[in-house]
Amino acid sequence: MTPLRVAMLGTGFIAEFRSQAYARTPGAEVVAILGRDPARTRALADRLGIPHAATSYDELFRGPEFDVVDICLPNHLHLEAAERCAAERKHLICEKPLGRTAAEARAMLAAAESAGVIHCYGENWRYAPDFVEIEARIRAGVIGKPLWLRGREGHFGPHTPWFYDKQLAGGGALLDMGCHVIGTFLQLVGKRTREVFCTAETLHHDTDCEDNALGIMRFEDGTVGQVEASWTVRGGMAVTLEVWGDEGLLVFDRSALAQPIKIFARHATDAYLMEKAESDRGWLFPMVEEYRRYGYQGEIEHFLDAIRAGREPSCTFRDGVEVNEVIDAMYASARERTWKEL
């Protein structure tokens, strides 16, 4: 198998996280990484065994040849990255959200389609083993027709300062975390969103973004989705999903307390436990193969298989555009305090 060569754009948490998945994917080779800070970029490249470290697109394209670009950059840099790399005929995968707005997301889709490259929207929930099972059970009719969905993702705030700057991020908890829930609802219901309502509040953090949001999606078939996103949840990452059907109920919980391994430690540990872990002693909840549990492994394997087969992946930039459109409408609803049609 001829390896597909990958260039990573970004040196933050998500780039490191996804690099774990590439390292465990046969036929994938990360050959270049792009970052803003030369020392940080070089250090990360050395630690991950990536041969070429660049701090500009010109330097990136002067390095070794690559086939795929993985966009793990701050939100305000997604559009430029997609346009620059699509123009070089590189296949694209982009971390969520696709754009700060639907307009940016549509421009990214247009760039990819115009260049004829394969594009994947990085909604990792879709490829997490638990969610693959959830979708299969719902499709099999185990709980009947879904009537109401309730999803939540929360923690106590992002990794880096740019998330808290609306100009750079585009939005707060709704865009950062609610996008997962919205994307999952769109996948599970399989219908267009007819209208939305949302309240978005800043309750704790020093930011011009919302740190909590509650949104309602009403689908064209009458199904309702309840979206909860928060940057004020203590105790580590919390991910929950409930699907209420006319013949049953499905409940999923991937919060820290739900982990099967629970450790009590009197003394501090510097060992990595799980994303957004808040404690280094007391009760600890390590997650095994976190990159796989979160869906990054399955996402990357599926995307690279699609490139080799010359077909679209199951989650493309079009899906990212739809998520951005719902979020734009929710922000408009929050501003105007009314239902907004899509």
XYZ file of C-alpha atoms in Angstrom, residues 110-231:
122
model
C -16.812 25.951 -3.125
C -12.991 25.916 -3.037
C -12.891 22.151 -2.553
C -15.478 21.414 -5.234
C -13.873 23.776 -7.727
C -10.531 22.040 -7.247
C -12.078 18.573 -7.493
C -10.509 17.373 -4.253
C -12.042 15.041 -1.684
C -13.183 16.879 1.422
C -14.168 15.669 4.880
C -15.815 17.611 7.687
C -14.164 16.509 10.912
C -17.180 15.590 13.023
C -15.518 12.915 15.115
C -18.699 11.922 16.995
C -19.951 10.284 13.789
C -17.080 7.776 13.855
C -16.866 7.066 17.596
C -17.547 3.353 18.221
C -20.365 4.140 20.665
C -22.100 6.438 18.189
C -21.726 3.944 15.356
C -23.593 1.492 17.600
C -26.186 4.109 18.585
C -26.945 4.921 14.954
C -27.192 1.226 14.045
C -29.700 0.557 16.842
C -31.832 3.543 15.862
C -31.740 2.579 12.167
C -32.811 -0.947 13.144
C -35.909 0.484 14.799
C -35.055 -0.721 18.300
C -36.649 2.344 19.935
C -39.121 3.042 17.153
C -39.321 6.490 15.580
C -37.196 9.108 17.385
C -39.463 11.863 18.690
C -37.179 13.981 20.885
C -33.383 14.071 21.124
C -31.393 15.692 23.911
C -27.628 16.098 23.618
C -25.076 17.826 25.797
C -21.363 18.538 25.649
C -19.666 20.506 28.385
C -16.431 21.207 30.228
C -14.998 24.227 32.046
C -13.535 26.037 29.069
C -11.228 25.633 26.053
C -7.500 25.017 25.900
C -6.277 28.296 24.425
C -7.163 32.018 24.605
C -8.349 32.465 20.994
C -11.515 30.478 21.757
C -12.680 33.334 24.014
C -12.251 36.002 21.304
C -15.372 36.193 19.136
C -13.502 37.784 16.230
C -11.175 34.788 16.043
C -13.511 31.998 17.108
C -16.792 33.174 15.587
C -18.758 32.161 18.671
C -18.523 30.438 22.017
C -19.793 27.193 23.501
C -22.550 26.789 20.898
C -20.131 26.895 17.965
C -17.337 25.057 19.784
C -19.331 22.253 21.377
C -22.924 22.530 20.230
C -21.737 21.791 16.699
C -21.131 18.164 17.777
C -24.660 17.780 19.064
C -26.217 19.528 16.053
C -24.213 17.412 13.604
C -25.233 14.232 15.403
C -28.913 15.210 15.406
C -28.795 15.957 11.671
C -27.242 12.544 11.093
C -29.653 10.584 13.297
C -32.846 12.329 12.173
C -31.866 12.558 8.506
C -34.207 15.488 7.829
C -33.753 19.203 7.249
C -34.099 21.598 10.157
C -37.266 23.683 9.773
C -36.741 26.215 12.575
C -34.667 26.856 15.683
C -34.815 28.705 18.968
C -31.842 29.507 21.185
C -30.765 31.299 24.313
C -27.045 32.037 24.657
C -25.589 33.428 27.883
C -22.212 34.460 29.318
C -22.408 33.323 32.942
C -18.825 33.019 34.164
C -15.886 33.485 31.766
C -14.343 36.805 30.737
C -15.282 36.610 27.060
C -17.397 38.314 24.426
C -18.693 34.841 23.471
C -21.433 32.830 25.151
C -20.209 30.255 27.655
C -23.570 28.470 27.783
C -26.250 27.880 25.172
C -29.518 26.014 24.948
C -30.950 25.467 21.481
C -34.036 23.774 20.092
C -34.147 22.286 16.586
C -37.515 21.481 15.027
C -37.106 19.184 12.026
C -39.354 19.063 8.966
C -40.874 15.740 10.124
C -41.751 17.173 13.560
C -38.848 15.605 15.479
C -37.366 17.921 18.102
C -33.717 18.178 19.151
C -32.549 19.846 22.375
C -28.947 21.121 22.153
C -26.989 21.962 25.325
C -23.461 23.391 25.198
C -21.469 24.654 28.162
C -18.070 25.983 29.167
